[in-house]
Short mmCIF file of C-alpha atoms in Angstrom, two decimals:
data_model
loop_
_atom_site.label_atom_id
_atom_site.label_comp_id
_atom_site.label_asym_id
_atom_site.label_seq_id
_atom_site.Cartn_x
_atom_site.Cartn_y
_atom_site.Cartn_z
CA MET J 1 61.78 9.94 50.25
CA ALA J 2 63.49 12.99 51.78
CA GLU J 3 60.08 14.70 52.04
CA LEU J 4 58.66 11.67 53.84
CA VAL J 5 61.49 11.61 56.38
CA GLU J 6 61.02 15.33 56.92
CA PHE J 7 57.28 14.86 57.46
CA LEU J 8 57.77 11.96 59.90
CA ALA J 9 60.46 13.80 61.88
CA ARG J 10 58.19 16.86 62.18
CA GLN J 11 55.53 14.61 63.74
CA LEU J 12 57.94 13.61 66.50
CA VAL J 13 59.88 16.70 67.53
CA ASP J 14 59.10 19.78 69.60
CA GLU J 15 60.61 22.16 67.05
CA PRO J 16 59.31 21.09 63.64
CA ASP J 17 60.69 24.21 61.95
CA GLU J 18 64.22 23.03 62.72
CA VAL J 19 63.81 19.76 60.81
CA ARG J 20 65.86 19.56 57.63
CA VAL J 21 66.86 16.63 55.43
CA GLU J 22 69.92 16.72 53.17
CA ARG J 23 70.44 14.30 50.31
CA GLU J 24 73.87 12.96 49.59
CA GLU J 25 74.83 10.49 46.86
CA ARG J 26 77.55 8.12 48.00
CA ASP J 27 78.47 5.66 45.27
CA ASP J 28 75.11 4.06 44.46
CA VAL J 29 73.61 4.74 47.87
CA LEU J 30 71.31 7.66 48.59
CA VAL J 31 72.10 8.96 52.06
CA LEU J 32 69.53 11.10 53.84
CA LEU J 33 70.96 13.27 56.57
CA LEU J 34 68.34 14.24 59.10
CA HIS J 35 68.95 17.45 61.03
CA VAL J 36 66.85 18.42 64.03
CA ALA J 37 67.16 20.89 66.91
CA PRO J 38 69.73 19.74 69.53
CA ASN J 39 66.99 19.11 72.09
CA ASP J 40 65.06 16.94 69.65
CA VAL J 41 67.82 14.47 68.72
CA GLY J 42 66.62 12.02 71.36
CA LYS J 43 63.09 12.18 69.95
CA VAL J 44 64.11 10.95 66.51
CA ILE J 45 66.35 8.25 67.99
CA GLY J 46 63.93 7.06 70.65
CA ARG J 47 64.32 4.67 73.54
CA GLN J 48 66.93 2.06 72.64
CA GLY J 49 67.04 3.58 69.18
CA ARG J 50 63.60 2.33 68.31
CA ILE J 51 62.36 5.44 66.51
CA ALA J 52 65.53 5.58 64.42
CA ARG J 53 65.09 1.89 63.61
CA ALA J 54 61.47 2.44 62.55
CA LEU J 55 62.45 5.42 60.38
CA ARG J 56 65.16 3.30 58.74
CA ALA J 57 62.70 0.46 58.04
CA VAL J 58 60.39 2.90 56.24
CA VAL J 59 63.28 4.44 54.30
CA ARG J 60 64.52 0.99 53.26
CA ALA J 61 61.04 0.08 51.98
CA GLY J 62 61.00 3.36 50.05
CA GLY J 63 64.16 2.38 48.23
CA VAL J 64 62.68 -0.88 46.93
CA ARG J 65 60.41 0.74 44.30
CA GLU J 66 63.22 3.00 43.13
CA ASN J 67 65.51 -0.01 43.11
CA ARG J 68 68.23 1.64 45.15
CA ARG J 69 69.63 1.58 48.62
CA VAL J 70 68.64 4.45 50.84
CA GLN J 71 70.31 5.10 54.16
CA LEU J 72 69.24 7.40 56.95
CA GLU J 73 71.76 9.16 59.16
CA ILE J 74 70.77 11.29 62.07
CA ALA J 75 73.10 14.25 61.91
CA GLY J 76 71.59 16.27 64.76
CA MET I 1 30.26 15.32 42.72
CA SER I 2 29.23 17.49 39.76
CA GLU I 3 30.06 21.16 39.35
CA ASP I 4 26.87 22.54 40.86
CA GLY I 5 27.54 20.58 44.05
CA SER I 6 24.91 17.92 43.46
CA LEU I 7 25.68 14.23 43.58
CA ARG I 8 24.61 11.98 40.75
CA VAL I 9 24.65 8.22 40.21
CA GLU I 10 23.37 6.14 37.34
CA THR I 11 22.19 2.58 37.91
CA THR I 12 20.39 -0.21 36.10
CA GLY I 13 17.92 -2.87 37.16
CA GLU I 14 15.42 -5.32 35.73
CA THR I 15 12.68 -2.83 36.45
CA VAL I 16 12.64 0.92 37.07
CA GLY I 17 11.87 0.20 40.73
CA GLU I 18 14.93 -2.00 41.12
CA ALA I 19 17.15 0.56 39.42
CA LYS I 20 15.87 3.27 41.79
CA TRP I 21 16.46 1.02 44.75
CA SER I 22 20.06 0.31 43.83
CA ALA I 23 20.64 4.03 43.12
CA LEU I 24 19.47 4.85 46.64
CA ARG I 25 21.69 2.20 48.13
CA GLU I 26 24.68 3.50 46.19
CA LEU I 27 24.05 7.06 47.37
CA GLU I 28 23.67 5.88 50.95
CA ARG I 29 26.95 4.00 50.75
CA LEU I 30 28.70 7.16 49.57
CA HIS I 31 26.98 9.38 52.15
CA PRO I 32 25.46 7.59 55.14
CA THR I 33 23.91 10.83 56.42
CA LEU I 34 21.96 11.35 53.20
CA ASP I 35 18.38 12.65 53.36
CA LYS I 36 16.65 10.07 51.15
CA SER I 37 13.49 12.12 50.59
CA ALA I 38 15.59 14.73 48.74
CA VAL I 39 16.73 12.31 46.04
CA ARG I 40 15.24 12.99 42.59
CA PHE I 41 15.07 10.34 39.89
CA GLN I 42 15.18 10.60 36.14
CA VAL I 43 14.19 7.51 34.22
CA VAL I 44 16.57 7.21 31.30
CA SER I 45 15.07 3.99 29.97
CA GLU I 46 12.10 1.91 31.05
CA GLY I 47 13.92 -1.18 29.86
CA GLU I 48 12.64 -4.03 27.73
CA ARG I 49 11.53 -7.27 29.28
CA GLY I 50 12.34 -9.17 26.08
CA LEU I 51 11.26 -12.66 25.26
CA LEU I 52 13.34 -15.67 26.27
CA GLY I 53 16.28 -13.35 26.82
CA VAL I 54 16.03 -11.81 23.38
CA GLY I 55 15.57 -8.07 23.23
CA TYR I 56 16.13 -7.63 26.97
CA ALA I 57 17.38 -4.21 28.03
CA PRO I 58 17.75 -3.13 31.64
CA ALA I 59 15.88 -0.17 33.07
CA ARG I 60 18.21 2.79 33.55
CA VAL I 61 17.80 5.49 36.17
CA VAL I 62 19.74 8.57 37.16
CA ALA I 63 19.45 9.68 40.78
CA VAL I 64 20.41 13.23 41.71
CA VAL I 65 20.63 14.77 45.16
CA ASP I 66 21.64 18.31 46.16
CA GLU I 67 24.74 18.88 48.23
CA ASP I 68 22.61 20.37 51.05
CA ALA I 69 20.82 17.06 51.54
CA ILE I 70 24.04 15.07 51.86
CA GLY I 71 24.78 16.36 55.34
CA PRO I 72 28.16 16.90 56.93
CA PRO I 73 30.74 14.14 56.53
CA VAL I 74 31.25 11.95 59.57
CA GLU I 75 33.72 13.80 61.79
CA GLU I 76 37.02 12.10 62.42
CA SER I 77 38.74 12.72 65.75
CA GLU I 78 42.05 14.56 65.70
CA ALA I 79 43.86 11.35 66.67
CA ALA I 80 42.22 9.42 63.83
CA ALA I 81 42.95 12.13 61.27
CA ARG I 82 46.56 12.33 62.41
CA ALA I 83 47.07 8.56 62.17
CA ARG I 84 45.37 8.47 58.76
CA GLU I 85 47.60 11.25 57.41
CA LEU I 86 50.78 9.55 58.66
CA VAL I 87 49.90 6.22 57.04
CA ARG I 88 48.80 7.95 53.83
CA ARG I 89 52.10 9.84 53.58
CA VAL I 90 54.16 6.71 54.23
CA ALA I 91 52.25 4.62 51.67
CA GLU I 92 52.69 7.40 49.12
CA GLY I 93 56.39 7.75 49.94
CA ILE I 94 57.01 4.02 49.64
CA GLY I 95 55.04 3.95 46.40
CA VAL I 96 52.14 1.72 47.49
CA GLU I 97 48.63 2.48 46.29
CA CYS I 98 46.05 1.84 48.97
CA ARG I 99 42.68 2.87 50.29
CA ILE I 100 42.83 3.84 53.94
CA ASP I 101 39.95 3.32 56.35
CA VAL I 102 40.09 4.50 59.94
CA ARG I 103 37.97 3.01 62.72
CA GLU I 104 38.09 4.24 66.26
CA ASP I 105 36.84 2.41 69.35
CA ASP I 106 37.33 2.92 73.09
CA ASP I 107 40.77 1.33 73.11
CA ALA I 108 42.43 2.16 69.84
CA VAL I 109 42.52 3.89 66.50
CA HIS I 110 42.64 1.25 63.75
CA VAL I 111 44.12 2.27 60.41
CA LEU I 112 43.32 -0.30 57.73
CA CYS I 113 44.98 -0.33 54.33
CA ALA I 114 43.42 -2.11 51.39
CA GLY I 115 44.88 -2.43 47.93
CA PRO I 116 46.25 -4.74 45.27
CA GLU I 117 49.87 -4.97 46.42
CA LEU I 118 50.51 -4.36 50.06
CA GLY I 119 53.55 -6.60 50.44
CA LEU I 120 55.90 -3.64 50.38
CA LEU I 121 53.88 -1.89 53.07
CA ILE I 122 53.96 -4.99 55.28
CA GLY I 123 57.60 -5.93 54.71
CA LYS I 124 59.53 -9.02 55.68
CA HIS I 125 58.09 -10.45 58.93
CA GLY I 126 55.92 -7.33 59.10
CA GLN I 127 58.97 -5.14 59.72
CA THR I 128 57.68 -2.22 57.69
CA ILE I 129 54.11 -2.19 58.97
CA ASP I 130 55.37 -2.55 62.55
CA ALA I 131 57.68 0.41 61.94
CA ILE I 132 54.79 2.49 60.58
CA GLN I 133 52.68 1.53 63.59
CA TYR I 134 55.49 2.45 65.99
CA LEU I 135 55.91 5.86 64.35
CA ALA I 136 52.14 6.47 64.39
CA ASN I 137 52.08 5.74 68.13
CA ALA I 138 55.11 7.94 68.78
CA SER I 139 53.47 10.73 66.80
CA ALA I 140 50.22 10.34 68.76
CA ARG I 141 52.12 10.64 72.05
CA ARG I 142 54.29 13.58 71.08
CA GLY I 143 54.86 15.84 74.05
CA GLY I 144 54.27 12.97 76.45
CA GLY I 145 50.46 13.13 76.34
CA GLU I 146 48.08 10.23 76.86
CA ALA I 147 46.80 8.76 73.62
CA LYS I 148 44.91 5.77 72.35
CA ASP I 149 46.95 2.99 70.79
CA VAL I 150 47.23 3.17 67.04
CA VAL I 151 46.98 -0.17 65.22
CA VAL I 152 48.07 -0.17 61.58
CA ASP I 153 46.91 -3.13 59.51
CA ALA I 154 47.05 -4.10 55.86
CA ALA I 155 45.14 -6.85 54.08
CA GLY I 156 44.35 -8.67 57.33
CA TYR I 157 48.03 -9.02 58.19
CA ARG I 158 47.53 -8.64 61.97
CA ASP I 159 44.96 -11.46 62.14
CA ARG I 160 47.16 -13.79 60.13
CA ARG I 161 50.19 -12.92 62.24
CA ARG I 162 48.23 -13.51 65.46
CA ALA I 163 47.22 -16.97 64.23
CA THR I 164 50.85 -17.76 63.38
CA LEU I 165 52.08 -16.53 66.77
CA GLU I 166 49.49 -18.58 68.64
CA THR I 167 50.47 -21.71 66.72
CA MET I 168 54.13 -21.04 67.49
CA ALA I 169 53.27 -20.47 71.16
CA VAL I 170 51.49 -23.81 71.49
CA ARG I 171 54.29 -25.65 69.69
CA SER I 172 56.85 -24.08 72.05
CA ALA I 173 54.76 -25.04 75.08
CA GLN I 174 54.68 -28.67 73.91
CA GLN I 175 58.44 -28.57 73.40
CA ALA I 176 58.91 -27.08 76.88
CA LEU I 177 56.84 -29.89 78.39
CA ARG I 178 59.12 -32.43 76.68
CA GLU I 179 62.47 -30.71 77.12
CA GLY I 180 61.95 -28.33 80.02
CA ARG I 181 62.53 -25.12 78.05
CA ALA I 182 61.82 -23.55 74.66
CA GLU I 183 62.79 -20.19 73.16
CA LEU I 184 60.83 -18.31 70.54
CA GLU I 185 62.27 -15.96 67.93
CA PRO I 186 62.74 -12.28 68.84
CA MET I 187 59.49 -10.30 68.69
CA THR I 188 58.07 -6.88 69.37
CA ALA I 189 56.42 -6.23 72.74
CA ILE I 190 52.93 -6.49 71.21
CA GLU I 191 53.72 -9.85 69.66
CA ARG I 192 55.28 -11.19 72.85
CA LYS I 193 52.10 -10.23 74.68
CA ILE I 194 50.06 -12.38 72.27
CA VAL I 195 52.32 -15.36 73.10
CA HIS I 196 52.15 -14.74 76.87
CA LEU I 197 48.36 -14.48 76.75
CA ARG I 198 47.96 -17.62 74.64
CA LEU I 199 49.98 -19.66 77.15
CA LYS I 200 48.59 -18.09 80.33
CA GLU I 201 46.04 -20.90 80.74
CA PHE I 202 48.19 -23.58 79.14
CA PRO I 203 48.66 -26.28 81.81
CA GLY I 204 52.18 -26.99 83.05
CA VAL I 205 54.14 -24.11 81.51
CA GLU I 206 55.25 -20.61 82.44
CA THR I 207 56.41 -17.81 80.16
CA SER I 208 58.86 -14.96 80.56
CA SER I 209 60.90 -12.68 78.29
CA GLU I 210 64.68 -12.53 77.98
CA GLY I 211 67.24 -10.51 76.05
CA ALA I 212 67.43 -6.84 75.15
CA GLU I 213 65.33 -5.01 72.55
CA PRO I 214 65.10 -5.42 69.64
CA ASN I 215 66.08 -9.04 70.18
CA ARG I 216 63.92 -9.71 73.20
CA PHE I 217 62.21 -13.09 73.01
CA VAL I 218 59.77 -15.26 74.93
CA VAL I 219 61.02 -18.23 76.92
CA VAL I 220 58.64 -21.06 77.83
CA THR I 221 59.58 -23.32 80.74
CA SER I 222 57.81 -26.28 82.29
CA GLU I 223 56.63 -25.69 85.85
#
């Protein structure tokens, strides 16, 4: 799931080399922290947060098979 | 594809001729650019006609064609390849097995997923497939360039959804005629457009959109 978020973020930003995803276990939730270059934060959030919402929808679907909750946080 | 680069299919038929025919068709399906005159046949079995269904055995043929005669694969545009790769990666990441076909016309790149269980890829109210489509479009327009629309579909979902939306649109128009006003549920811009278009010629009503994304919805009012 982290690899997928990394791939998707790289498709959207100007500096793909700066994309990094950290995994963090919080209770029974897997939290993915997405880091991008400062100038690219807006690109992974999108107008009215629509890119971030789309990324979260994909991440949520990815958790279904693994039977766990996955959350995406944009850490910048 | 075998190790020496040739392509080989084995087929059966009631006669050797029929078996050869279906072998050719199979090869053509796999490689539309195939040079048919380069196909070589080996008859494995002539088959037995049998009597009253007893002792019948089909004719069996192996067709072989060299790699050189297959021709280059049909070239996919960069936009189509990019959209295909994005959908493939998402399906894999979500854990959905699917075959992906890409069709490109003047207006859009269509990415079509086929497979046994696409529910997870579509999601509740199409949330997931709409998200994938949104990301594919954002990816296509990275850097602010012009790009064709990308439409992502699975198991005919878009057609079914369109039919549902059009039914809802008509029902809302009838309600608006009775009560003066009707509101539809929140929808994406593409879905709202389907509703607006369906009611454009509907006598006696007008449509508009209200509310802020992602909860923007269509309002139907009587004129």
